Structures are given as C-alpha cells and as structure tokens.
Amino acid sequence: MPETITTRSISEAAHELGLTAHTLRYYEREGLLLTPLDRVSSDRRRYTDGDIAWLGFHRKLRSTAMPIATLRRYVELARAGDGTSAARLDLLREHRETVLARRAELDDALGAIDLKIALYSERLS
C-alpha cells in the first residue's frame, strides 16, 4: 500500500511556521525553497513535512539576520548535493561567527541598559 504524504495549504504552513502566506510566496519567488512545491489541481501550493522542516531551518537562519543572498547561496549548494557539504559547512561557520559577534554587541548594549535601569531604580527608591 502506498504511503500517504501529509501536505498543508499555504495558510496552514504559514500558521505552523509563524510566517505569513506573503512571506512564503516571496521565498518561493526568490528561489529559496529546497525543492519545487507540489501543486493541486487549482495551482494551489501544498507543503510537505520536508518543506516545513526546510522552512523551519530557513526561519532560524533568517532570525539570525542571515542575508537573503547568503541564504540563496546556501540553498544553491544544498540543491547541488552532498559534494557541497564542505562549502555549506564553511558558509554556516562563517555565519556563526557573525552571529556570535552580534550577540557580543547585544550583550554589551544590554549591560548598558541594565546599568541605567539600576541607576533609575536607585534614584526612585
């Protein structure tokens, strides 16, 4: 018996991912999906578990401010297959360093905010 594949409409996928349908259409238009989406008779997009998993990872990368151009490069490498694993690893390691540097900047800024909060709290006590 053939295995049934669970799919979701664009609105279901958007809700599950915490994105908008507009954002999902944009990602597809920009070529940021790993594989082409399945379509039903009325040309409506259908998202598989694999699509959702990919977009979940994609969302994590975007939440770290990965530029679309870098994400597009990662997608191109992933589509090219296992022979690009080293290049994908390098890309992710480089981005990780960028995220760590940004986190350090945010920690510094948070420290300054905490200091001001402590000063105002002391004044108002």
Tab-separated table of N, CA and C in Angstrom:
chain	number	residue	atom	x	y	z
A	1	MET	N	0.835	-1.172	0.000
A	1	MET	CA	0.000	0.000	0.000
A	1	MET	C	0.889	1.247	0.000
A	2	PRO	N	0.645	2.221	-0.897
A	2	PRO	CA	1.479	3.418	-0.972
A	2	PRO	C	1.338	4.264	0.292
A	3	GLU	N	2.450	4.900	0.669
A	3	GLU	CA	2.472	5.762	1.852
A	3	GLU	C	1.769	7.075	1.538
A	4	THR	N	0.929	7.525	2.441
A	4	THR	CA	0.233	8.796	2.280
A	4	THR	C	1.131	9.916	2.786
A	5	ILE	N	1.278	10.923	1.968
A	5	ILE	CA	2.097	12.081	2.339
A	5	ILE	C	1.166	13.179	2.819
A	6	THR	N	1.431	13.663	4.021
A	6	THR	CA	0.646	14.757	4.576
A	6	THR	C	1.132	16.063	3.972
A	7	THR	N	0.189	16.851	3.503
A	7	THR	CA	0.545	18.164	2.966
A	7	THR	C	-0.303	19.227	3.653
A	8	ARG	N	0.147	20.464	3.501
A	8	ARG	CA	-0.546	21.598	4.090
A	8	ARG	C	-0.753	22.674	3.021
A	9	SER	N	-1.817	23.414	3.187
A	9	SER	CA	-2.044	24.569	2.320
A	9	SER	C	-1.060	25.663	2.724
A	10	ILE	N	-1.002	26.706	1.937
A	10	ILE	CA	-0.098	27.805	2.259
A	10	ILE	C	-0.490	28.458	3.575
A	11	SER	N	-1.782	28.592	3.841
A	11	SER	CA	-2.190	29.221	5.103
A	11	SER	C	-1.866	28.317	6.288
A	12	GLU	N	-2.023	27.013	6.138
A	12	GLU	CA	-1.661	26.082	7.211
A	12	GLU	C	-0.151	26.099	7.457
A	13	ALA	N	0.622	26.100	6.381
A	13	ALA	CA	2.081	26.136	6.504
A	13	ALA	C	2.524	27.444	7.159
A	14	ALA	N	1.936	28.550	6.737
A	14	ALA	CA	2.293	29.850	7.298
A	14	ALA	C	1.997	29.875	8.796
A	15	HIS	N	0.847	29.376	9.178
A	15	HIS	CA	0.479	29.351	10.597
A	15	HIS	C	1.445	28.480	11.388
A	16	GLU	N	1.746	27.298	10.880
A	16	GLU	CA	2.660	26.379	11.566
A	16	GLU	C	4.052	26.982	11.740
A	17	LEU	N	4.500	27.728	10.750
A	17	LEU	CA	5.844	28.308	10.771
A	17	LEU	C	5.910	29.681	11.432
A	18	GLY	N	4.755	30.278	11.704
A	18	GLY	CA	4.746	31.618	12.275
A	18	GLY	C	5.140	32.674	11.260
A	19	LEU	N	4.833	32.417	9.999
A	19	LEU	CA	5.120	33.346	8.909
A	19	LEU	C	3.808	33.741	8.246
A	20	THR	N	3.874	34.636	7.298
A	20	THR	CA	2.689	34.974	6.519
A	20	THR	C	2.727	34.218	5.189
A	21	ALA	N	1.558	34.063	4.587
A	21	ALA	CA	1.494	33.453	3.264
A	21	ALA	C	2.295	34.297	2.270
A	22	HIS	N	2.258	35.608	2.436
A	22	HIS	CA	3.027	36.507	1.569
A	22	HIS	C	4.517	36.185	1.653
A	23	THR	N	5.012	35.952	2.872
A	23	THR	CA	6.431	35.620	3.051
A	23	THR	C	6.761	34.301	2.374
A	24	LEU	N	5.897	33.317	2.516
A	24	LEU	CA	6.144	32.025	1.862
A	24	LEU	C	6.164	32.164	0.346
A	25	ARG	N	5.261	32.962	-0.197
A	25	ARG	CA	5.273	33.196	-1.656
A	25	ARG	C	6.562	33.907	-2.068
A	26	TYR	N	7.007	34.861	-1.262
A	26	TYR	CA	8.248	35.579	-1.543
A	26	TYR	C	9.425	34.611	-1.573
A	27	TYR	N	9.532	33.733	-0.562
A	27	TYR	CA	10.620	32.762	-0.515
A	27	TYR	C	10.606	31.871	-1.758
A	28	GLU	N	9.427	31.469	-2.180
A	28	GLU	CA	9.331	30.630	-3.382
A	28	GLU	C	9.765	31.423	-4.620
A	29	ARG	N	9.276	32.651	-4.733
A	29	ARG	CA	9.627	33.504	-5.886
A	29	ARG	C	11.128	33.754	-5.958
A	30	GLU	N	11.759	33.893	-4.797
A	30	GLU	CA	13.195	34.169	-4.731
A	30	GLU	C	14.047	32.913	-4.870
A	31	GLY	N	13.409	31.761	-5.039
A	31	GLY	CA	14.153	30.522	-5.219
A	31	GLY	C	14.802	30.015	-3.944
A	32	LEU	N	14.180	30.268	-2.799
A	32	LEU	CA	14.774	29.904	-1.522
A	32	LEU	C	14.256	28.580	-0.965
A	33	LEU	N	13.408	27.899	-1.713
A	33	LEU	CA	12.948	26.588	-1.275
A	33	LEU	C	13.887	25.531	-1.837
A	34	LEU	N	14.032	24.464	-1.089
A	34	LEU	CA	14.972	23.423	-1.492
A	34	LEU	C	14.500	22.686	-2.739
A	35	THR	N	13.215	22.400	-2.798
A	35	THR	CA	12.631	21.697	-3.945
A	35	THR	C	11.370	22.430	-4.379
A	36	PRO	N	10.945	22.242	-5.614
A	36	PRO	CA	9.690	22.874	-6.049
A	36	PRO	C	8.515	22.332	-5.233
A	37	LEU	N	7.559	23.195	-4.970
A	37	LEU	CA	6.378	22.783	-4.218
A	37	LEU	C	5.441	21.952	-5.067
A	38	ASP	N	4.756	21.035	-4.406
A	38	ASP	CA	3.674	20.309	-5.072
A	38	ASP	C	2.511	21.271	-5.253
A	39	ARG	N	1.749	21.030	-6.276
A	39	ARG	CA	0.565	21.855	-6.532
A	39	ARG	C	-0.631	20.925	-6.715
A	40	VAL	N	-1.808	21.406	-6.315
A	40	VAL	CA	-3.031	20.656	-6.560
A	40	VAL	C	-3.691	21.230	-7.794
A	41	SER	N	-4.786	20.643	-8.218
A	41	SER	CA	-5.404	20.971	-9.495
A	41	SER	C	-5.622	22.458	-9.729
A	42	SER	N	-5.921	23.203	-8.699
A	42	SER	CA	-6.191	24.632	-8.874
A	42	SER	C	-4.926	25.477	-8.750
A	43	ASP	N	-3.771	24.833	-8.889
A	43	ASP	CA	-2.473	25.506	-8.817
A	43	ASP	C	-2.184	26.046	-7.413
A	44	ARG	N	-2.833	25.472	-6.413
A	44	ARG	CA	-2.575	25.865	-5.028
A	44	ARG	C	-1.373	25.103	-4.494
A	45	ARG	N	-0.532	25.828	-3.789
A	45	ARG	CA	0.678	25.243	-3.220
A	45	ARG	C	0.322	24.242	-2.122
A	46	ARG	N	1.114	23.158	-2.045
A	46	ARG	CA	0.978	22.171	-0.979
A	46	ARG	C	2.362	21.944	-0.386
A	47	TYR	N	2.471	22.098	0.918
A	47	TYR	CA	3.739	21.986	1.630
A	47	TYR	C	3.819	20.634	2.335
A	48	THR	N	4.890	19.902	2.092
A	48	THR	CA	5.104	18.607	2.734
A	48	THR	C	5.847	18.795	4.054
A	49	ASP	N	5.993	17.713	4.801
A	49	ASP	CA	6.773	17.760	6.035
A	49	ASP	C	8.203	18.216	5.745
A	50	GLY	N	8.758	17.753	4.633
A	50	GLY	CA	10.108	18.169	4.248
A	50	GLY	C	10.191	19.663	3.973
A	51	ASP	N	9.176	20.197	3.305
A	51	ASP	CA	9.131	21.645	3.046
A	51	ASP	C	9.071	22.417	4.357
A	52	ILE	N	8.257	21.926	5.282
A	52	ILE	CA	8.096	22.594	6.571
A	52	ILE	C	9.408	22.551	7.353
A	53	ALA	N	10.067	21.400	7.349
A	53	ALA	CA	11.351	21.274	8.061
A	53	ALA	C	12.376	22.239	7.461
A	54	TRP	N	12.465	22.285	6.134
A	54	TRP	CA	13.406	23.186	5.473
A	54	TRP	C	13.091	24.637	5.833
A	55	LEU	N	11.819	25.012	5.744
A	55	LEU	CA	11.435	26.387	6.033
A	55	LEU	C	11.635	26.729	7.509
A	56	GLY	N	11.515	25.737	8.385
A	56	GLY	CA	11.805	25.971	9.799
A	56	GLY	C	13.273	26.322	10.005
A	57	PHE	N	14.155	25.583	9.332
A	57	PHE	CA	15.588	25.890	9.412
A	57	PHE	C	15.866	27.243	8.763
A	58	HIS	N	15.235	27.474	7.651
A	58	HIS	CA	15.347	28.739	6.925
A	58	HIS	C	14.960	29.886	7.846
A	59	ARG	N	13.879	29.713	8.586
A	59	ARG	CA	13.410	30.748	9.514
A	59	ARG	C	14.454	31.006	10.601
A	60	LYS	N	15.088	29.951	11.091
A	60	LYS	CA	16.145	30.112	12.094
A	60	LYS	C	17.298	30.933	11.524
A	61	LEU	N	17.694	30.633	10.304
A	61	LEU	CA	18.783	31.382	9.679
A	61	LEU	C	18.409	32.852	9.513
A	62	ARG	N	17.186	33.111	9.074
A	62	ARG	CA	16.746	34.492	8.891
A	62	ARG	C	16.652	35.220	10.225
A	63	SER	N	16.281	34.498	11.301
A	63	SER	CA	16.177	35.146	12.608
A	63	SER	C	17.547	35.581	13.125
A	64	THR	N	18.614	35.033	12.552
A	64	THR	CA	19.967	35.442	12.909
A	64	THR	C	20.486	36.519	11.955
A	65	ALA	N	19.577	37.074	11.175
A	65	ALA	CA	19.890	38.144	10.212
A	65	ALA	C	20.771	37.670	9.068
A	66	MET	N	20.669	36.388	8.723
A	66	MET	CA	21.396	35.920	7.541
A	66	MET	C	20.814	36.637	6.322
A	67	PRO	N	21.644	37.286	5.542
A	67	PRO	CA	21.146	37.973	4.350
A	67	PRO	C	20.526	36.989	3.349
A	68	ILE	N	19.547	37.463	2.603
A	68	ILE	CA	18.886	36.641	1.589
A	68	ILE	C	19.916	36.105	0.598
A	69	ALA	N	20.880	36.916	0.214
A	69	ALA	CA	21.896	36.467	-0.749
A	69	ALA	C	22.691	35.278	-0.192
A	70	THR	N	23.017	35.308	1.087
A	70	THR	CA	23.746	34.206	1.704
A	70	THR	C	22.865	32.973	1.792
A	71	LEU	N	21.609	33.188	2.155
A	71	LEU	CA	20.667	32.074	2.214
A	71	LEU	C	20.485	31.456	0.830
A	72	ARG	N	20.410	32.309	-0.189
A	72	ARG	CA	20.269	31.813	-1.558
A	72	ARG	C	21.486	30.953	-1.930
A	73	ARG	N	22.665	31.382	-1.551
A	73	ARG	CA	23.883	30.606	-1.816
A	73	ARG	C	23.821	29.263	-1.107
A	74	TYR	N	23.367	29.255	0.148
A	74	TYR	CA	23.229	28.009	0.898
A	74	TYR	C	22.252	27.062	0.186
A	75	VAL	N	21.138	27.593	-0.274
A	75	VAL	CA	20.143	26.780	-0.994
A	75	VAL	C	20.750	26.204	-2.268
A	76	GLU	N	21.470	27.020	-3.012
A	76	GLU	CA	22.108	26.550	-4.247
A	76	GLU	C	23.072	25.407	-3.950
A	77	LEU	N	23.846	25.562	-2.887
A	77	LEU	CA	24.783	24.497	-2.502
A	77	LEU	C	24.042	23.235	-2.086
A	78	ALA	N	22.988	23.394	-1.307
A	78	ALA	CA	22.214	22.232	-0.857
A	78	ALA	C	21.603	21.495	-2.039
A	79	ARG	N	21.082	22.236	-2.996
A	79	ARG	CA	20.494	21.616	-4.194
A	79	ARG	C	21.543	20.855	-4.998
A	80	ALA	N	22.779	21.321	-4.952
A	80	ALA	CA	23.847	20.692	-5.737
A	80	ALA	C	24.274	19.340	-5.170
A	81	GLY	N	23.865	19.045	-3.940
A	81	GLY	CA	24.107	17.709	-3.405
A	81	GLY	C	25.232	17.617	-2.397
A	82	ASP	N	25.507	16.379	-2.009
A	82	ASP	CA	26.481	16.090	-0.954
A	82	ASP	C	27.890	16.598	-1.258
A	83	GLY	N	28.221	16.744	-2.500
A	83	GLY	CA	29.550	17.224	-2.867
A	83	GLY	C	29.823	18.649	-2.408
A	84	THR	N	28.780	19.344	-1.947
A	84	THR	CA	28.943	20.726	-1.488
A	84	THR	C	28.910	20.837	0.041
A	85	SER	N	28.973	19.715	0.725
A	85	SER	CA	28.886	19.742	2.195
A	85	SER	C	29.960	20.618	2.825
A	86	ALA	N	31.178	20.544	2.337
A	86	ALA	CA	32.265	21.356	2.902
A	86	ALA	C	31.988	22.847	2.704
A	87	ALA	N	31.485	23.217	1.555
A	87	ALA	CA	31.170	24.625	1.288
A	87	ALA	C	30.021	25.096	2.171
A	88	ARG	N	29.016	24.240	2.378
A	88	ARG	CA	27.908	24.602	3.269
A	88	ARG	C	28.398	24.745	4.705
A	89	LEU	N	29.270	23.852	5.112
A	89	LEU	CA	29.848	23.927	6.459
A	89	LEU	C	30.603	25.239	6.629
A	90	ASP	N	31.412	25.600	5.654
A	90	ASP	CA	32.154	26.864	5.713
A	90	ASP	C	31.203	28.058	5.807
A	91	LEU	N	30.151	28.039	5.002
A	91	LEU	CA	29.186	29.127	4.995
A	91	LEU	C	28.532	29.250	6.377
A	92	LEU	N	28.127	28.124	6.951
A	92	LEU	CA	27.480	28.149	8.269
A	92	LEU	C	28.452	28.557	9.368
A	93	ARG	N	29.685	28.097	9.284
A	93	ARG	CA	30.690	28.509	10.287
A	93	ARG	C	30.954	30.012	10.222
A	94	GLU	N	31.037	30.530	9.024
A	94	GLU	CA	31.254	31.972	8.850
A	94	GLU	C	30.073	32.757	9.418
A	95	HIS	N	28.872	32.296	9.120
A	95	HIS	CA	27.686	32.982	9.631
A	95	HIS	C	27.621	32.875	11.152
A	96	ARG	N	28.020	31.752	11.693
A	96	ARG	CA	28.042	31.573	13.147
A	96	ARG	C	28.934	32.626	13.801
A	97	GLU	N	30.081	32.883	13.208
A	97	GLU	CA	30.986	33.907	13.739
A	97	GLU	C	30.320	35.289	13.711
A	98	THR	N	29.589	35.564	12.657
A	98	THR	CA	28.859	36.826	12.551
A	98	THR	C	27.810	36.926	13.656
A	99	VAL	N	27.091	35.824	13.890
A	99	VAL	CA	26.061	35.807	14.937
A	99	VAL	C	26.694	35.990	16.314
A	100	LEU	N	27.817	35.326	16.561
A	100	LEU	CA	28.496	35.472	17.853
A	100	LEU	C	28.965	36.909	18.082
A	101	ALA	N	29.458	37.548	17.042
A	101	ALA	CA	29.896	38.945	17.161
A	101	ALA	C	28.701	39.849	17.456
A	102	ARG	N	27.606	39.594	16.777
A	102	ARG	CA	26.385	40.389	17.010
A	102	ARG	C	25.874	40.165	18.428
A	103	ARG	N	25.925	38.909	18.894
A	103	ARG	CA	25.481	38.606	20.256
A	103	ARG	C	26.332	39.364	21.277
A	104	ALA	N	27.637	39.437	21.034
A	104	ALA	CA	28.513	40.180	21.939
A	104	ALA	C	28.129	41.658	21.968
A	105	GLU	N	27.805	42.224	20.805
A	105	GLU	CA	27.360	43.623	20.741
A	105	GLU	C	26.068	43.812	21.530
A	106	LEU	N	25.139	42.866	21.373
A	106	LEU	CA	23.872	42.955	22.091
A	106	LEU	C	24.065	42.797	23.593
A	107	ASP	N	24.958	41.897	23.994
A	107	ASP	CA	25.254	41.726	25.425
A	107	ASP	C	25.820	43.017	26.010
A	108	ASP	N	26.682	43.683	25.261
A	108	ASP	CA	27.255	44.948	25.702
A	108	ASP	C	26.165	46.007	25.839
A	109	ALA	N	25.299	46.088	24.851
A	109	ALA	CA	24.201	47.055	24.893
A	109	ALA	C	23.252	46.739	26.049
A	110	LEU	N	22.970	45.463	26.268
A	110	LEU	CA	22.105	45.062	27.368
A	110	LEU	C	22.722	45.447	28.713
A	111	GLY	N	24.037	45.309	28.830
A	111	GLY	CA	24.724	45.725	30.043
A	111	GLY	C	24.540	47.210	30.313
A	112	ALA	N	24.612	48.017	29.257
A	112	ALA	CA	24.411	49.462	29.404
A	112	ALA	C	22.972	49.760	29.828
A	113	ILE	N	22.023	49.064	29.258
A	113	ILE	CA	20.610	49.247	29.632
A	113	ILE	C	20.398	48.845	31.095
A	114	ASP	N	20.961	47.696	31.479
A	114	ASP	CA	20.825	47.230	32.865
A	114	ASP	C	21.423	48.233	33.845
A	115	LEU	N	22.542	48.839	33.489
A	115	LEU	CA	23.165	49.844	34.343
A	115	LEU	C	22.236	51.046	34.534
A	116	LYS	N	21.655	51.520	33.450
A	116	LYS	CA	20.730	52.657	33.533
A	116	LYS	C	19.500	52.284	34.366
A	117	ILE	N	18.975	51.090	34.183
A	117	ILE	CA	17.821	50.644	34.976
A	117	ILE	C	18.172	50.645	36.455
A	118	ALA	N	19.361	50.134	36.782
A	118	ALA	CA	19.793	50.115	38.180
A	118	ALA	C	19.910	51.536	38.739
A	119	LEU	N	20.466	52.460	37.950
A	119	LEU	CA	20.621	53.848	38.414
A	119	LEU	C	19.257	54.509	38.653
A	120	TYR	N	18.329	54.345	37.699
A	120	TYR	CA	16.997	54.933	37.866
A	120	TYR	C	16.256	54.278	39.023
A	121	SER	N	16.380	52.977	39.169
A	121	SER	CA	15.725	52.273	40.269
A	121	SER	C	16.224	52.775	41.607
A	122	GLU	N	17.543	52.995	41.684
A	122	GLU	CA	18.144	53.501	42.930
A	122	GLU	C	17.624	54.907	43.241
A	123	ARG	N	17.544	55.763	42.236
A	123	ARG	CA	17.053	57.131	42.421
A	123	ARG	C	15.617	57.157	42.901
A	124	LEU	N	14.817	56.249	42.360
A	124	LEU	CA	13.388	56.257	42.654
A	124	LEU	C	13.043	55.491	43.934
A	125	SER	N	14.019	54.834	44.523
A	125	SER	CA	13.757	54.071	45.757
A	125	SER	C	13.741	54.952	46.979
